[in-house]
Amino acid sequence: MAQGFSTTRKGLEARFERSEVVLLRELITDLLDRMGDGATEHVDPLAAITGISTEPVAKPTDPIMARLFPDAHVSDHEIADEFRRLADQDQKAGRRAAYTAVLEDLSNAPDGHVKIDRERAEIWLRVVNDLRLSTGTVADVTEDWDHDVSQLDDEDPRTMFLHLYDWLTWLQSRLLAALTG
């Protein structure tokens, strides 16, 4: 099992088991696949320059993408739609860049020993949080999720996702402690 993140004189480091590196890579790649590459067949030239769509941007139907890109205003759909139109491309580009950076860090650590600076650690923190949110969405995590785990049998498909959610929560807390410590 990973030792989590710790602080060193040069930044932060973590040691992951090979299976944990594979798991992180698969989870991040899944989010990238769900988001798409950002390319569209008919890109408005102004939208390409500004990152702002001239057309409405639909709310994601994928529950994981809807969780990562929620409505900016829950009671006013017009405001939510306008925010999505203005910010969608930038938000997705930022996430794609962060996911790619973490994948690069994992690729540069074939032995599972990841060394990053504080700036990169903040990127990792955002990515691990997105992994937690997506896993929590699949597992239908509620405030009583830890109680839910004790009530599930090993055959319940949510069990695996709740254990993964627990591990990602631990990883995030170790990373946050290393950043703030």
Tab-separated table of C-alpha atoms in Angstrom:
chain	number	residue	atom	x	y	z
A	1	MET	CA	0.000	0.000	0.000
A	2	ALA	CA	1.169	3.537	-0.770
A	3	GLN	CA	2.916	5.420	1.962
A	4	GLY	CA	1.103	8.566	0.951
A	5	PHE	CA	2.773	11.893	0.437
A	6	SER	CA	5.459	13.330	2.672
A	7	THR	CA	7.466	16.531	2.626
A	8	THR	CA	11.133	16.584	1.665
A	9	ARG	CA	13.618	19.426	1.274
A	10	LYS	CA	13.005	19.409	-2.474
A	11	GLY	CA	9.212	19.163	-2.397
A	12	LEU	CA	6.905	16.211	-1.860
A	13	GLU	CA	7.198	12.543	-2.602
A	14	ALA	CA	5.080	9.439	-2.479
A	15	ARG	CA	5.660	5.762	-3.003
A	16	PHE	CA	2.952	3.795	-4.739
A	17	GLU	CA	2.638	0.092	-5.325
A	18	ARG	CA	2.662	-0.868	-9.000
A	19	SER	CA	-1.038	-1.761	-8.818
A	20	GLU	CA	-1.818	1.666	-7.356
A	21	VAL	CA	-0.003	3.408	-10.224
A	22	VAL	CA	-1.987	1.317	-12.711
A	23	LEU	CA	-5.237	2.134	-10.885
A	24	LEU	CA	-4.541	5.876	-10.777
A	25	ARG	CA	-3.633	5.880	-14.467
A	26	GLU	CA	-6.836	4.009	-15.371
A	27	LEU	CA	-9.039	6.312	-13.286
A	28	ILE	CA	-7.485	9.455	-14.762
A	29	THR	CA	-7.650	8.076	-18.308
A	30	ASP	CA	-11.328	7.279	-17.774
A	31	LEU	CA	-12.015	10.901	-16.822
A	32	LEU	CA	-10.106	12.127	-19.878
A	33	ASP	CA	-12.097	9.764	-22.108
A	34	ARG	CA	-15.404	10.883	-20.594
A	35	MET	CA	-14.500	14.530	-21.133
A	36	GLY	CA	-13.388	14.079	-24.722
A	37	ASP	CA	-10.479	15.803	-26.390
A	38	GLY	CA	-12.170	19.167	-26.809
A	39	ALA	CA	-12.098	19.024	-30.586
A	40	THR	CA	-15.325	19.566	-32.459
A	41	GLU	CA	-16.078	19.360	-36.139
A	42	HIS	CA	-17.299	22.956	-36.514
A	43	VAL	CA	-15.361	25.251	-34.239
A	44	ASP	CA	-16.375	28.879	-34.314
A	45	PRO	CA	-13.165	30.910	-34.888
A	46	LEU	CA	-14.084	33.355	-32.098
A	47	ALA	CA	-14.707	30.446	-29.729
A	48	ALA	CA	-11.342	28.947	-30.669
A	49	ILE	CA	-9.574	32.220	-29.774
A	50	THR	CA	-11.508	33.150	-26.622
A	51	GLY	CA	-12.435	29.736	-25.257
A	52	ILE	CA	-16.025	30.962	-25.056
A	53	SER	CA	-18.689	29.133	-26.992
A	54	THR	CA	-21.066	31.191	-29.083
A	55	GLU	CA	-23.602	28.384	-28.840
A	56	PRO	CA	-25.294	27.001	-25.728
A	57	VAL	CA	-23.350	24.222	-23.982
A	58	ALA	CA	-25.501	21.349	-22.778
A	59	LYS	CA	-25.321	20.197	-19.198
A	60	PRO	CA	-23.513	16.833	-19.082
A	61	THR	CA	-25.762	13.795	-19.031
A	62	ASP	CA	-22.975	11.562	-17.709
A	63	PRO	CA	-23.419	11.622	-13.897
A	64	ILE	CA	-19.659	11.798	-13.337
A	65	MET	CA	-19.227	14.758	-15.693
A	66	ALA	CA	-22.307	16.411	-14.160
A	67	ARG	CA	-20.632	16.080	-10.747
A	68	LEU	CA	-17.339	17.531	-11.984
A	69	PHE	CA	-19.066	20.309	-13.942
A	70	PRO	CA	-22.162	21.183	-11.899
A	71	ASP	CA	-24.508	24.065	-12.577
A	72	ALA	CA	-23.038	27.340	-11.336
A	73	HIS	CA	-26.426	28.474	-10.073
A	74	VAL	CA	-28.921	25.895	-8.849
A	75	SER	CA	-32.062	28.030	-8.846
A	76	ASP	CA	-31.548	30.081	-12.011
A	77	HIS	CA	-31.121	27.931	-15.103
A	78	GLU	CA	-30.426	30.917	-17.363
A	79	ILE	CA	-27.442	31.962	-15.234
A	80	ALA	CA	-26.237	28.355	-15.061
A	81	ASP	CA	-26.504	27.969	-18.842
A	82	GLU	CA	-24.704	31.259	-19.504
A	83	PHE	CA	-21.885	30.359	-17.099
A	84	ARG	CA	-21.509	26.968	-18.764
A	85	ARG	CA	-21.332	28.658	-22.183
A	86	LEU	CA	-18.663	31.087	-20.957
A	87	ALA	CA	-16.548	28.721	-18.858
A	88	ASP	CA	-16.968	25.185	-20.186
A	89	GLN	CA	-13.997	25.133	-22.569
A	90	ASP	CA	-11.603	26.694	-20.042
A	91	GLN	CA	-12.726	24.408	-17.234
A	92	LYS	CA	-12.262	21.315	-19.354
A	93	ALA	CA	-8.915	22.485	-20.729
A	94	GLY	CA	-7.688	23.077	-17.178
A	95	ARG	CA	-8.750	19.627	-16.076
A	96	ARG	CA	-7.245	17.981	-19.151
A	97	ALA	CA	-3.930	19.728	-18.446
A	98	ALA	CA	-3.990	18.654	-14.786
A	99	TYR	CA	-4.855	15.037	-15.632
A	100	THR	CA	-2.116	14.942	-18.252
A	101	ALA	CA	0.420	16.354	-15.780
A	102	VAL	CA	-0.352	13.667	-13.187
A	103	LEU	CA	-0.230	10.946	-15.844
A	104	GLU	CA	3.193	12.298	-16.846
A	105	ASP	CA	4.364	12.173	-13.208
A	106	LEU	CA	3.191	8.576	-12.934
A	107	SER	CA	4.931	7.683	-16.219
A	108	ASN	CA	8.155	9.215	-14.924
A	109	ALA	CA	7.977	7.026	-11.822
A	110	PRO	CA	8.107	3.414	-13.062
A	111	ASP	CA	9.102	2.289	-9.575
A	112	GLY	CA	6.116	4.120	-8.046
A	113	HIS	CA	8.327	6.758	-6.419
A	114	VAL	CA	6.747	10.103	-7.331
A	115	LYS	CA	8.672	13.311	-6.611
A	116	ILE	CA	6.893	16.634	-7.175
A	117	ASP	CA	7.263	20.265	-6.233
A	118	ARG	CA	4.613	22.210	-4.318
A	119	GLU	CA	3.062	23.658	-7.468
A	120	ARG	CA	2.668	20.191	-8.964
A	121	ALA	CA	1.306	18.936	-5.623
A	122	GLU	CA	-1.568	21.399	-5.919
A	123	ILE	CA	-2.354	19.922	-9.332
A	124	TRP	CA	-2.264	16.445	-7.798
A	125	LEU	CA	-4.644	17.630	-5.086
A	126	ARG	CA	-7.178	18.783	-7.677
A	127	VAL	CA	-6.869	15.533	-9.636
A	128	VAL	CA	-7.218	13.288	-6.580
A	129	ASN	CA	-10.264	15.323	-5.562
A	130	ASP	CA	-11.806	14.756	-9.008
A	131	LEU	CA	-11.081	11.028	-8.678
A	132	ARG	CA	-12.834	11.033	-5.275
A	133	LEU	CA	-15.826	12.919	-6.678
A	134	SER	CA	-16.168	10.574	-9.635
A	135	THR	CA	-15.766	7.451	-7.491
A	136	GLY	CA	-18.221	8.844	-4.953
A	137	THR	CA	-20.717	9.447	-7.737
A	138	VAL	CA	-20.445	5.852	-8.965
A	139	ALA	CA	-20.744	4.508	-5.415
A	140	ASP	CA	-23.595	6.904	-4.576
A	141	VAL	CA	-21.674	8.189	-1.545
A	142	THR	CA	-23.712	10.055	1.042
A	143	GLU	CA	-22.719	11.685	4.319
A	144	ASP	CA	-23.164	8.281	5.987
A	145	TRP	CA	-20.962	6.466	3.496
A	146	ASP	CA	-18.737	4.942	6.186
A	147	HIS	CA	-21.842	3.462	7.764
A	148	ASP	CA	-22.900	2.155	4.345
A	149	VAL	CA	-19.648	0.165	3.986
A	150	SER	CA	-20.275	-1.741	7.197
A	151	GLN	CA	-23.753	-2.689	5.943
A	152	LEU	CA	-22.636	-4.058	2.563
A	153	ASP	CA	-21.599	-7.592	1.849
A	154	ASP	CA	-18.601	-8.359	-0.336
A	155	GLU	CA	-20.848	-9.249	-3.280
A	156	ASP	CA	-22.371	-5.766	-3.473
A	157	PRO	CA	-20.830	-3.943	-6.465
A	158	ARG	CA	-20.622	-0.705	-4.435
A	159	THR	CA	-18.200	-2.297	-1.962
A	160	MET	CA	-15.218	-2.010	-4.281
A	161	PHE	CA	-16.007	1.626	-5.109
A	162	LEU	CA	-16.474	2.548	-1.450
A	163	HIS	CA	-13.097	1.030	-0.598
A	164	LEU	CA	-11.574	2.940	-3.523
A	165	TYR	CA	-13.263	6.119	-2.290
A	166	ASP	CA	-11.798	5.494	1.161
A	167	TRP	CA	-8.290	5.051	-0.299
A	168	LEU	CA	-8.594	8.213	-2.395
A	169	THR	CA	-9.794	10.107	0.692
A	170	TRP	CA	-6.734	8.870	2.602
A	171	LEU	CA	-4.427	9.805	-0.290
A	172	GLN	CA	-5.954	13.261	-0.500
A	173	SER	CA	-5.602	13.815	3.240
A	174	ARG	CA	-1.916	12.746	3.150
A	175	LEU	CA	-1.256	15.080	0.258
A	176	LEU	CA	-3.028	17.968	1.966
A	177	ALA	CA	-1.132	17.310	5.216
A	178	ALA	CA	2.184	17.303	3.326
A	179	LEU	CA	1.272	20.558	1.576
A	180	THR	CA	0.191	22.375	4.724
A	181	GLY	CA	2.670	20.806	7.146
